[in-house]
N, CA, C and O atoms as a MOPAC input file, in Angstrom:
PM7 MOZYME 1SCF
protein

 N    -56.58000 1     2.28100 1   -91.36200 1
 C    -57.82300 1     2.66800 1   -91.70900 1
 C    -57.85800 1     3.47900 1   -93.09800 1
 O    -57.51800 1     4.66200 1   -93.12000 1
 N    -58.23300 1     2.87800 1   -94.13000 1
 C    -58.38800 1     3.38000 1   -95.43100 1
 C    -59.23500 1     4.52400 1   -95.48100 1
 O    -60.27100 1     4.48500 1   -94.81700 1
 N    -58.94700 1     5.62800 1   -96.21700 1
 C    -59.76100 1     6.79800 1   -96.46400 1
 C    -60.01800 1     7.59200 1   -95.13600 1
 O    -61.03300 1     8.28600 1   -95.08000 1
 N    -59.22000 1     7.54000 1   -94.13000 1
 C    -59.36500 1     8.34000 1   -92.99100 1
 C    -58.06200 1     9.12200 1   -92.81200 1
 O    -57.01500 1     8.47600 1   -92.77400 1
 N    -58.03200 1    10.39300 1   -92.70300 1
 C    -56.83500 1    11.19600 1   -92.56200 1
 C    -57.05300 1    12.18100 1   -91.44000 1
 O    -58.17000 1    12.63800 1   -91.19600 1
 N    -55.97400 1    12.50000 1   -90.76600 1
 C    -55.89300 1    13.49900 1   -89.86800 1
 C    -54.93000 1    14.49000 1   -90.08100 1
 O    -53.76500 1    14.17600 1   -90.32600 1
 N    -55.33600 1    15.78400 1   -90.00500 1
 C    -54.47700 1    16.99400 1   -90.40200 1
 C    -53.98400 1    17.78800 1   -89.06300 1
 O    -54.76300 1    18.08900 1   -88.15800 1
 N    -52.80100 1    18.04300 1   -89.05600 1
 C    -52.03100 1    18.79000 1   -87.92100 1
 C    -51.35800 1    20.03600 1   -88.59900 1
 O    -50.75800 1    19.98900 1   -89.67300 1
 N    -51.52200 1    21.05900 1   -87.89700 1
 C    -50.80200 1    22.31100 1   -88.38900 1
 C    -49.57200 1    22.47700 1   -87.59300 1
 O    -49.65500 1    22.52300 1   -86.36500 1
 N    -48.43200 1    22.57100 1   -88.20000 1
 C    -47.03700 1    22.62900 1   -87.70200 1
 C    -46.19200 1    23.53900 1   -88.45700 1
 O    -45.95300 1    23.26600 1   -89.63300 1
 N    -45.71900 1    24.56500 1   -87.93600 1
 C    -44.68800 1    25.35900 1   -88.46500 1
 C    -45.09300 1    26.00000 1   -89.83500 1
 O    -44.21400 1    26.20300 1   -90.67300 1
 N    -46.36000 1    26.31400 1   -90.07800 1
 C    -46.85600 1    26.91000 1   -91.23800 1
 C    -47.16000 1    25.83600 1   -92.36800 1
 O    -47.39100 1    26.16800 1   -93.53000 1
 N    -47.14100 1    24.59800 1   -91.95300 1
 C    -47.47100 1    23.44800 1   -92.92700 1
 C    -48.48900 1    22.70600 1   -92.33300 1
 O    -48.55900 1    22.53600 1   -91.11600 1
 N    -49.36000 1    22.21200 1   -93.22200 1
 C    -50.45100 1    21.16800 1   -92.81100 1
 C    -49.85300 1    19.65700 1   -93.13600 1
 O    -49.57200 1    19.31300 1   -94.28400 1
 N    -49.72100 1    18.93600 1   -92.16700 1
 C    -49.23700 1    17.54900 1   -92.34600 1
 C    -50.32200 1    16.56100 1   -92.08400 1
 O    -50.86700 1    16.56100 1   -90.98100 1
 N    -50.70600 1    15.65400 1   -93.08600 1
 C    -51.78500 1    14.76800 1   -92.84700 1
 C    -51.24200 1    13.51600 1   -92.19200 1
 O    -50.01800 1    13.40100 1   -92.12100 1
 N    -51.98900 1    12.60900 1   -91.72900 1
 C    -51.62300 1    11.43600 1   -91.21600 1
 C    -51.10000 1    10.53200 1   -92.25900 1
 O    -50.41300 1     9.57100 1   -91.91500 1
 N    -51.36900 1    10.75900 1   -93.53100 1
 C    -50.94900 1     9.97900 1   -94.58400 1
 C    -49.69600 1    10.42500 1   -95.08900 1
 O    -49.20500 1     9.89400 1   -96.08500 1
 N    -49.04700 1    11.51500 1   -94.37900 1
 C    -47.70100 1    11.79800 1   -94.65400 1
 C    -47.47400 1    12.88200 1   -95.71100 1
 O    -46.34200 1    13.12900 1   -96.12600 1
 N    -48.51400 1    13.49300 1   -96.12000 1
 C    -48.39700 1    14.50600 1   -97.20100 1
 C    -48.41400 1    15.99300 1   -96.56900 1
 O    -49.33200 1    16.37000 1   -95.84100 1
 N    -47.41400 1    16.72400 1   -96.88500 1
 C    -47.34200 1    18.07900 1   -96.34100 1
 C    -47.88100 1    19.18300 1   -97.49500 1
 O    -47.48500 1    19.13400 1   -98.65900 1
 N    -48.59400 1    19.92900 1   -97.12900 1
 C    -49.13300 1    20.92500 1   -97.91000 1
 C    -48.78800 1    22.29900 1   -97.29300 1
 O    -49.04000 1    22.49200 1   -96.10400 1
 N    -48.21300 1    23.27800 1   -98.06700 1
 C    -48.04300 1    24.57500 1   -97.54100 1
 C    -49.29100 1    25.30400 1   -97.09100 1
 O    -50.28200 1    25.35000 1   -97.81900 1
 N    -49.25500 1    25.83500 1   -95.98300 1
 C    -50.45300 1    26.75300 1   -95.44700 1
 C    -49.84000 1    28.10100 1   -95.11600 1
 O    -49.07000 1    28.22800 1   -94.16500 1
 N    -50.16200 1    29.02700 1   -95.84700 1
 C    -49.62100 1    30.43700 1   -95.62900 1
 C    -50.01500 1    30.92600 1   -94.12100 1
 O    -51.14500 1    30.73500 1   -93.67100 1
 N    -49.11100 1    31.49100 1   -93.47600 1
 C    -49.23200 1    32.23500 1   -92.28400 1
 C    -48.71000 1    33.59900 1   -92.44900 1
 O    -47.52500 1    33.79100 1   -92.72000 1
 N    -49.59400 1    34.59100 1   -92.28800 1
 C    -49.17300 1    36.10800 1   -92.63300 1
 C    -49.49000 1    36.71200 1   -91.30000 1
 O    -50.55700 1    36.45800 1   -90.74300 1
 N    -48.54700 1    37.54600 1   -90.74600 1
 C    -48.70900 1    38.24500 1   -89.57100 1
 C    -48.46900 1    39.72100 1   -89.76600 1
 O    -47.43500 1    40.12000 1   -90.30200 1
 N    -49.40100 1    40.52500 1   -89.34200 1
 C    -49.12100 1    41.92600 1   -89.35000 1
 C    -48.82800 1    42.28800 1   -87.86900 1
 O    -49.74900 1    42.15000 1   -87.06400 1
 N    -47.61900 1    42.74300 1   -87.44300 1
 C    -47.43400 1    43.09400 1   -86.05600 1
 C    -48.23500 1    44.14400 1   -85.47900 1
 O    -48.83500 1    44.97800 1   -86.15800 1
 N    -48.24100 1    44.08900 1   -84.06800 1
 C    -49.17600 1    45.09700 1   -83.32100 1
 C    -48.57500 1    46.40000 1   -83.49900 1
 O    -47.37200 1    46.62600 1   -83.37400 1
 N    -49.53600 1    47.31400 1   -83.81800 1
 C    -49.40200 1    48.70800 1   -83.89700 1
 C    -50.28300 1    49.42800 1   -83.17600 1
 O    -51.42600 1    48.98100 1   -83.09200 1
 N    -49.95200 1    50.67300 1   -82.51300 1
 C    -50.91700 1    51.39000 1   -81.74900 1
 C    -50.95600 1    52.85100 1   -82.26800 1
 O    -49.99400 1    53.42600 1   -82.77700 1
 N    -52.17900 1    53.37200 1   -82.07800 1
 C    -52.52200 1    54.69100 1   -82.60900 1
 C    -53.78300 1    55.28500 1   -81.83300 1
 O    -54.73700 1    54.54100 1   -81.60700 1
 N    -53.79500 1    56.42000 1   -81.48500 1
 C    -54.96100 1    57.04400 1   -80.71100 1
 C    -55.44400 1    56.20200 1   -79.51100 1
 O    -56.63900 1    56.16400 1   -79.21500 1
 N    -54.50500 1    55.53100 1   -78.83000 1
 C    -54.74900 1    54.71800 1   -77.57700 1
 C    -55.45300 1    53.42100 1   -77.82900 1
 O    -56.05500 1    52.82800 1   -76.93400 1
 N    -55.36500 1    52.97700 1   -79.10400 1
 C    -55.90100 1    51.64300 1   -79.67700 1
 C    -54.85400 1    50.96800 1   -80.18700 1
 O    -53.99600 1    51.57600 1   -80.82700 1
 N    -54.77600 1    49.59900 1   -79.97200 1
 C    -53.58500 1    48.81000 1   -80.69500 1
 C    -54.37700 1    47.52700 1   -81.45200 1
 O    -55.33800 1    46.95100 1   -80.94300 1
 N    -53.87200 1    47.23300 1   -82.58400 1
 C    -54.33000 1    46.30100 1   -83.50500 1
 C    -53.15300 1    45.42900 1   -84.07500 1
 O    -52.04000 1    45.90700 1   -84.29300 1
 N    -53.47800 1    44.13100 1   -84.29800 1
 C    -52.59300 1    43.18400 1   -85.06700 1
 C    -53.41000 1    42.19300 1   -85.67700 1
 O    -54.58000 1    42.03200 1   -85.32800 1
 N    -52.80900 1    41.44900 1   -86.66200 1
 C    -53.65400 1    40.30700 1   -87.36100 1
 C    -52.77800 1    39.29700 1   -87.78100 1
 O    -51.59400 1    39.53900 1   -88.01600 1
 N    -53.31500 1    38.09100 1   -87.90300 1
 C    -52.62400 1    36.89000 1   -88.27800 1
 C    -53.60500 1    36.08700 1   -89.27500 1
 O    -54.78100 1    35.84700 1   -88.99900 1
 N    -52.99600 1    35.72100 1   -90.41400 1
 C    -53.79200 1    34.87100 1   -91.36800 1
 C    -53.34000 1    33.36400 1   -91.34200 1
 O    -52.17500 1    33.09800 1   -91.63900 1
 N    -54.15400 1    32.45100 1   -91.02400 1
 C    -53.80700 1    31.16300 1   -91.25000 1
 C    -55.22300 1    30.24600 1   -91.26100 1
 O    -56.20900 1    30.60100 1   -90.61600 1
 N    -55.19600 1    29.13700 1   -91.99900 1
 C    -56.30200 1    28.28200 1   -91.99500 1
 C    -57.38000 1    29.00200 1   -92.83500 1
 O    -58.54700 1    28.65200 1   -92.65900 1
 N    -57.10000 1    29.98700 1   -93.74300 1
 C    -58.12800 1    30.52200 1   -94.46400 1
 C    -58.84800 1    31.64300 1   -93.88800 1
 O    -59.78200 1    32.15500 1   -94.50500 1
 N    -58.43900 1    32.10800 1   -92.61600 1
 C    -59.04000 1    33.23700 1   -91.91100 1
 C    -58.15000 1    34.20200 1   -91.37600 1
 O    -57.12200 1    33.89600 1   -90.77200 1
 N    -58.58800 1    35.54200 1   -91.62100 1
 C    -57.98500 1    36.75100 1   -90.89000 1
 C    -58.31100 1    36.80300 1   -89.56100 1
 O    -59.51500 1    36.90200 1   -89.32500 1
 N    -57.48900 1    36.75900 1   -88.54400 1
 C    -57.74500 1    36.88500 1   -87.02000 1
 C    -57.25500 1    38.30600 1   -86.59600 1
 O    -56.08000 1    38.64800 1   -86.72800 1
 N    -58.12300 1    39.02600 1   -86.13400 1
 C    -57.61200 1    40.37000 1   -85.77300 1
 C    -57.90900 1    40.52700 1   -84.27900 1
 O    -58.97400 1    40.25400 1   -83.72500 1
 N    -56.73000 1    41.03800 1   -83.68600 1
 C    -56.76100 1    41.24800 1   -82.14500 1
 C    -56.63100 1    42.77800 1   -81.80500 1
 O    -55.72300 1    43.45200 1   -82.29300 1
 N    -57.49800 1    43.26100 1   -81.01800 1
 C    -57.45200 1    44.72500 1   -80.66800 1
 C    -57.23700 1    44.90800 1   -79.13500 1
 O    -57.61900 1    44.00500 1   -78.39100 1
 N    -56.68900 1    45.94500 1   -78.65700 1
 C    -56.50900 1    46.19200 1   -77.35000 1
 C    -56.54700 1    47.71400 1   -77.16600 1
 O    -56.77400 1    48.44700 1   -78.12800 1
 N    -56.33000 1    48.18000 1   -75.96400 1
 C    -56.49100 1    49.57500 1   -75.58900 1
 C    -55.25000 1    49.98500 1   -74.61100 1
 O    -54.70400 1    49.14900 1   -73.89000 1
 N    -54.90600 1    51.19500 1   -74.65300 1
 C    -53.91700 1    51.65700 1   -73.81100 1
 C    -54.57400 1    52.66400 1   -72.56300 1
 O    -53.90700 1    53.32200 1   -71.76500 1
 N    -55.93900 1    52.59000 1   -72.63000 1
 C    -56.75100 1    53.38200 1   -71.74900 1
 C    -56.89500 1    52.58900 1   -70.45100 1
 O    -56.79600 1    51.36300 1   -70.46400 1
 N    -57.13600 1    53.30200 1   -69.28900 1
 C    -57.24100 1    52.64200 1   -68.09000 1
 C    -58.54800 1    51.76900 1   -68.03100 1
 O    -58.55600 1    50.72000 1   -67.38700 1
 N    -59.71800 1    52.24700 1   -68.75500 1
 C    -60.79800 1    51.53100 1   -68.70600 1
 C    -61.40100 1    51.37300 1   -70.12800 1
 O    -61.59500 1    52.39200 1   -70.79100 1
 N    -61.68500 1    50.24200 1   -70.59500 1
 C    -62.16800 1    49.98200 1   -71.92000 1
 C    -63.28300 1    48.95800 1   -71.85900 1
 O    -62.94700 1    47.79700 1   -71.62600 1
 N    -64.62100 1    49.24800 1   -72.04500 1
 C    -65.63000 1    48.25100 1   -71.90400 1
 C    -65.93300 1    47.62400 1   -73.35700 1
 O    -66.57200 1    46.57400 1   -73.42600 1
 N    -65.53800 1    48.17600 1   -74.34500 1
 C    -65.84800 1    47.59200 1   -75.73400 1
 C    -65.11000 1    48.46900 1   -76.74100 1
 O    -64.58800 1    49.54800 1   -76.45600 1
 N    -65.11900 1    47.88300 1   -77.98100 1
 C    -64.57200 1    48.50800 1   -79.22700 1
 C    -65.44600 1    48.68200 1   -80.21700 1
 O    -66.16200 1    47.72900 1   -80.52600 1
 N    -65.56600 1    49.96900 1   -80.93200 1
 C    -66.37800 1    50.03600 1   -82.07700 1
 C    -65.30400 1    49.53700 1   -83.22800 1
 O    -64.14000 1    49.93400 1   -83.27300 1
 N    -65.87800 1    48.62400 1   -84.12600 1
 C    -64.94600 1    48.11400 1   -85.06300 1
 C    -65.54000 1    48.18800 1   -86.50400 1
 O    -66.75600 1    48.09200 1   -86.66400 1
 N    -64.74200 1    48.34800 1   -87.48300 1
 C    -65.45500 1    48.48900 1   -89.01100 1
 C    -64.12800 1    48.17100 1   -89.85200 1
 O    -63.02600 1    48.72100 1   -89.85700 1
 N    -64.67800 1    47.00400 1   -90.61100 1
 C    -63.78800 1    46.75600 1   -91.80500 1
 C    -64.04900 1    47.67500 1   -92.88500 1
 O    -65.14900 1    48.22600 1   -92.86000 1
 N    -63.26500 1    47.95000 1   -93.82400 1
 C    -63.52100 1    48.96900 1   -94.85200 1
 C    -63.42300 1    48.34400 1   -96.15500 1
 O    -62.33700 1    47.92500 1   -96.55600 1
 N    -64.55600 1    48.24600 1   -96.89100 1
 C    -65.88100 1    48.68000 1   -96.39600 1
 C    -66.63000 1    47.75700 1   -95.56500 1
 O    -66.25800 1    46.58400 1   -95.57600 1
 N    -67.53900 1    48.05800 1   -94.90600 1
 C    -68.11100 1    47.18000 1   -93.89400 1
 C    -69.02300 1    48.07200 1   -92.81800 1
 O    -68.96700 1    49.28500 1   -92.61500 1
 N    -69.78300 1    47.18300 1   -92.26800 1
 C    -70.74900 1    47.96000 1   -91.27500 1
 C    -70.02500 1    47.96600 1   -89.91000 1
 O    -69.26500 1    47.05000 1   -89.59800 1
 N    -70.28500 1    49.05300 1   -89.07900 1
 C    -69.70100 1    49.20700 1   -87.80800 1
 C    -70.35800 1    48.24600 1   -86.73100 1
 O    -71.57400 1    48.17600 1   -86.55600 1
 N    -69.50300 1    47.58200 1   -86.09400 1
 C    -70.05400 1    46.64400 1   -85.03200 1
 C    -69.35000 1    46.90800 1   -83.69800 1
 O    -68.41400 1    47.70400 1   -83.61900 1
 N    -69.81200 1    46.23800 1   -82.67700 1
 C    -69.15100 1    46.42500 1   -81.33900 1
 C    -68.62400 1    45.09200 1   -81.10500 1
 O    -69.32900 1    44.10100 1   -81.29800 1
 N    -67.32200 1    45.00700 1   -80.66600 1
 C    -66.57200 1    43.84800 1   -80.25700 1
 C    -66.07100 1    43.92900 1   -78.85300 1
 O    -66.21500 1    44.94300 1   -78.16900 1
 N    -65.43700 1    42.76200 1   -78.40400 1
 C    -64.75800 1    42.87000 1   -77.15500 1
 C    -63.24700 1    42.90800 1   -77.16200 1
 O    -62.62400 1    43.49200 1   -76.27500 1
 N    -62.66800 1    42.28800 1   -78.15500 1
 C    -61.22200 1    42.07600 1   -78.26100 1
 C    -60.63400 1    41.57700 1   -79.53100 1
 O    -59.43700 1    41.67300 1   -79.80200 1
 N    -61.57800 1    41.01200 1   -80.33300 1
 C    -61.14700 1    40.28100 1   -81.51000 1
 C    -62.27800 1    40.11900 1   -82.57400 1
 O    -63.47400 1    40.20200 1   -82.29600 1
 N    -61.75600 1    39.86700 1   -83.87400 1
 C    -62.78100 1    39.51800 1   -84.86000 1
 C    -62.07500 1    38.69000 1   -85.79500 1
 O    -60.84500 1    38.72400 1   -85.81800 1
 N    -62.72200 1    37.95800 1   -86.56200 1
 C    -62.13500 1    37.05800 1   -87.57400 1
 C    -63.04300 1    36.86300 1   -88.82000 1
 O    -64.26000 1    36.99400 1   -88.68700 1
 N    -62.48300 1    36.54800 1   -90.05600 1
 C    -63.24700 1    36.43200 1   -91.12900 1
 C    -62.52600 1    35.56500 1   -92.17200 1
 O    -61.30300 1    35.60100 1   -92.30800 1
 N    -63.34200 1    34.78100 1   -92.90300 1
 C    -62.72800 1    34.00300 1   -93.98000 1
 C    -62.12300 1    34.97400 1   -94.98400 1
 O    -62.62500 1    36.08500 1   -95.15300 1
 N    -60.96200 1    34.53100 1   -95.70400 1
 C    -60.42800 1    35.34600 1   -96.82100 1
 C    -59.53500 1    34.39900 1   -97.55100 1
 O    -58.89500 1    33.50300 1   -97.00000 1
 N    -59.53700 1    34.67700 1   -98.91600 1
 C    -58.56900 1    33.99500 1   -99.86100 1
 C    -57.05000 1    34.41600 1   -99.51700 1
 O    -56.89700 1    35.50700 1   -98.96800 1
 N    -56.01600 1    33.69700 1   -99.77700 1
 C    -54.62300 1    34.19100 1   -99.63700 1
 C    -54.26700 1    35.29600 1  -100.63800 1
 O    -54.83300 1    35.36300 1  -101.72900 1
 N    -53.32500 1    36.15700 1  -100.25100 1
 C    -52.90600 1    37.13100 1  -101.11800 1
 C    -53.77700 1    38.40600 1  -101.19400 1
 O    -53.65200 1    39.17200 1  -102.15000 1
 N    -54.65000 1    38.64100 1  -100.20700 1
 C    -55.52700 1    39.78200 1  -100.11100 1
 C    -54.99000 1    40.68500 1   -99.05200 1
 O    -54.17200 1    40.30900 1   -98.21200 1
 N    -55.48000 1    41.89400 1   -99.12300 1
 C    -55.15900 1    42.93000 1   -98.04600 1
 C    -56.27100 1    43.96200 1   -97.85800 1
 O    -57.04000 1    44.18600 1   -98.79300 1
 N    -56.38600 1    44.58100 1   -96.72800 1
 C    -57.26500 1    45.56800 1   -96.40200 1
 C    -57.18500 1    46.37000 1   -95.26900 1
 O    -56.05200 1    46.36900 1   -94.78800 1
 N    -57.94700 1    47.01200 1   -94.71200 1
 C    -57.82200 1    47.83400 1   -93.62600 1
 C    -59.03700 1    47.67900 1   -92.56500 1
 O    -60.13100 1    47.32200 1   -93.00300 1
 N    -58.89200 1    47.91100 1   -91.32200 1
 C    -59.94200 1    47.83000 1   -90.37700 1
 C    -59.69600 1    49.17500 1   -89.42700 1
 O    -58.57100 1    49.64000 1   -89.24700 1
 N    -60.69500 1    49.63700 1   -88.94700 1
 C    -60.65600 1    50.79200 1   -88.17300 1
 C    -61.38500 1    50.38400 1   -86.74000 1
 O    -62.39900 1    49.69000 1   -86.66000 1
 N    -60.70300 1    50.92200 1   -85.69400 1
 C    -61.21100 1    50.70800 1   -84.34900 1
 C    -61.26300 1    51.88200 1   -83.47900 1
 O    -60.47600 1    52.80700 1   -83.68200 1
 N    -62.24100 1    51.93800 1   -82.38900 1
 C    -62.23500 1    53.04600 1   -81.42300 1
 C    -62.36400 1    52.19500 1   -80.04300 1
 O    -63.14500 1    51.24900 1   -79.94500 1
 N    -61.62900 1    52.57400 1   -79.12800 1
 C    -61.77500 1    52.01400 1   -77.69000 1
 C    -62.85200 1    52.87200 1   -76.94400 1
 O    -62.78600 1    54.10100 1   -76.94200 1
 N    -63.78700 1    52.21700 1   -76.34700 1
 C    -64.82500 1    53.04900 1   -75.56100 1
 C    -64.92100 1    52.47800 1   -74.31100 1
 O    -64.56400 1    51.34800 1   -73.98000 1
 N    -65.49700 1    53.45700 1   -73.55000 1
 C    -65.96800 1    53.15600 1   -72.04000 1
 C    -67.38100 1    53.50700 1   -72.03800 1
 O    -67.77300 1    54.66400 1   -72.18800 1
 N    -68.13400 1    52.51300 1   -71.86800 1
 C    -69.66000 1    52.65700 1   -71.75800 1
 C    -70.08900 1    53.70600 1   -70.71700 1
 O    -69.55900 1    53.71900 1   -69.60600 1
 N    -70.96200 1    54.50800 1   -71.03700 1
 C    -71.46800 1    55.58300 1   -70.06300 1
 C    -72.39300 1    54.96400 1   -69.10600 1
 O    -72.89900 1    53.86400 1   -69.32800 1
 N    -72.62500 1    55.65700 1   -68.03600 1
 C    -73.59400 1    55.24900 1   -66.94900 1
 C    -75.12300 1    55.30600 1   -67.48200 1
 O    -75.41000 1    55.55100 1   -68.65400 1
 N    -75.93000 1    55.08100 1   -66.60100 1
 C    -77.39600 1    55.04000 1   -67.05600 1
 C    -77.67800 1    56.39500 1   -67.54000 1
 O    -77.45000 1    57.40000 1   -66.86700 1
 N    -78.29200 1    56.40400 1   -68.98300 1
 C    -78.61900 1    57.57600 1   -69.69300 1
 C    -77.40000 1    58.33400 1   -70.38100 1
 O    -77.66400 1    59.30600 1   -71.08900 1
 N    -76.25700 1    57.98900 1   -70.23000 1
 C    -75.08800 1    58.66200 1   -70.75300 1
 C    -74.52100 1    57.89900 1   -72.00900 1
 O    -74.68300 1    56.69100 1   -72.18200 1
 N    -73.93100 1    58.61700 1   -72.75100 1
 C    -73.39000 1    57.85200 1   -74.05600 1
 C    -71.90000 1    57.40700 1   -73.67400 1
 O    -71.25400 1    57.87600 1   -72.73800 1
 N    -71.50100 1    56.48500 1   -74.50500 1
 C    -70.09400 1    56.10900 1   -74.36300 1
 C    -69.15100 1    57.18800 1   -74.66500 1
 O    -69.45800 1    58.14400 1   -75.37600 1
 N    -67.93300 1    57.02300 1   -74.09000 1
 C    -66.77000 1    57.90300 1   -74.41700 1
 C    -65.83700 1    57.02500 1   -75.22400 1
 O    -65.51200 1    55.92100 1   -74.78600 1
 N    -65.42700 1    57.44300 1   -76.30400 1
 C    -64.57000 1    56.71000 1   -77.27100 1
 C    -63.34100 1    57.48300 1   -77.68600 1
 O    -63.32300 1    58.71300 1   -77.64400 1
 N    -62.26100 1    56.71800 1   -78.10700 1
 C    -61.09700 1    57.47300 1   -78.62200 1
 C    -61.37500 1    57.85300 1   -80.03700 1
 O    -62.42600 1    57.49200 1   -80.56700 1
 N    -60.50700 1    58.55000 1   -80.66400 1
 C    -60.67500 1    58.79500 1   -82.18200 1
 C    -60.47900 1    57.36900 1   -82.90900 1
 O    -59.93400 1    56.40600 1   -82.37000 1
 N    -60.93200 1    57.38100 1   -84.03100 1
 C    -60.70900 1    56.15300 1   -84.93100 1
 C    -59.25000 1    55.86600 1   -85.24900 1
 O    -58.50900 1    56.76800 1   -85.63800 1
 N    -58.86500 1    54.71100 1   -85.09900 1
 C    -57.53800 1    54.29300 1   -85.56400 1
 C    -57.66900 1    53.28200 1   -86.68500 1
 O    -58.50900 1    52.39200 1   -86.55200 1
 N    -56.91400 1    53.33300 1   -87.78800 1
 C    -56.97000 1    52.38400 1   -88.82200 1
 C    -55.65400 1    51.57000 1   -88.95200 1
 O    -54.55200 1    52.11300 1   -88.87900 1
 N    -55.82100 1    50.29400 1   -89.14000 1
 C    -54.71100 1    49.37500 1   -89.33300 1
 C    -54.84500 1    48.47800 1   -90.43100 1
 O    -55.96800 1    48.40400 1   -90.92800 1
 N    -53.89300 1    47.74900 1   -90.93200 1
 C    -53.77900 1    46.79400 1   -92.06500 1
 C    -53.97800 1    45.47700 1   -91.60700 1
 O    -53.65800 1    45.10200 1   -90.47900 1
 N    -54.63500 1    44.59300 1   -92.68200 1
 C    -54.60300 1    43.16000 1   -92.52600 1
 C    -54.17200 1    42.57300 1   -93.82200 1
 O    -54.51500 1    43.07800 1   -94.89100 1
 N    -53.40900 1    41.49300 1   -93.74100 1
 C    -53.00800 1    40.83500 1   -95.04100 1
 C    -53.32100 1    39.36800 1   -94.91300 1
 O    -53.28100 1    38.78300 1   -93.83000 1
 N    -53.64000 1    38.78300 1   -96.07400 1
 C    -53.83900 1    37.31500 1   -96.15700 1
 C    -52.84800 1    36.65800 1   -96.90200 1
 O    -52.89500 1    35.43700 1   -97.04900 1

């Protein structure tokens, strides 16, 4: 089939069905924990993928903020497009949503690194 190509990611390289290999950077920031919150990131395919977790017995959500950026609420991960060779930080709080009329209880902010 002329003009049709299929790409497969394997071991940090993109290999097309036409037999051409192109380097595809994969950058990992290992899991770190602070203030009862854990975070890690992995960059591949032009996206930074951030995973967050908690050491608390009950966590209903996370407050999340890239720096700079607006604070949002997430469940366990966040991703965004990024050019290779960049770096930055993100901050996270693990929270337990309060009952009816009560506020959420959250950990102190923890800040982690991401790289692309």
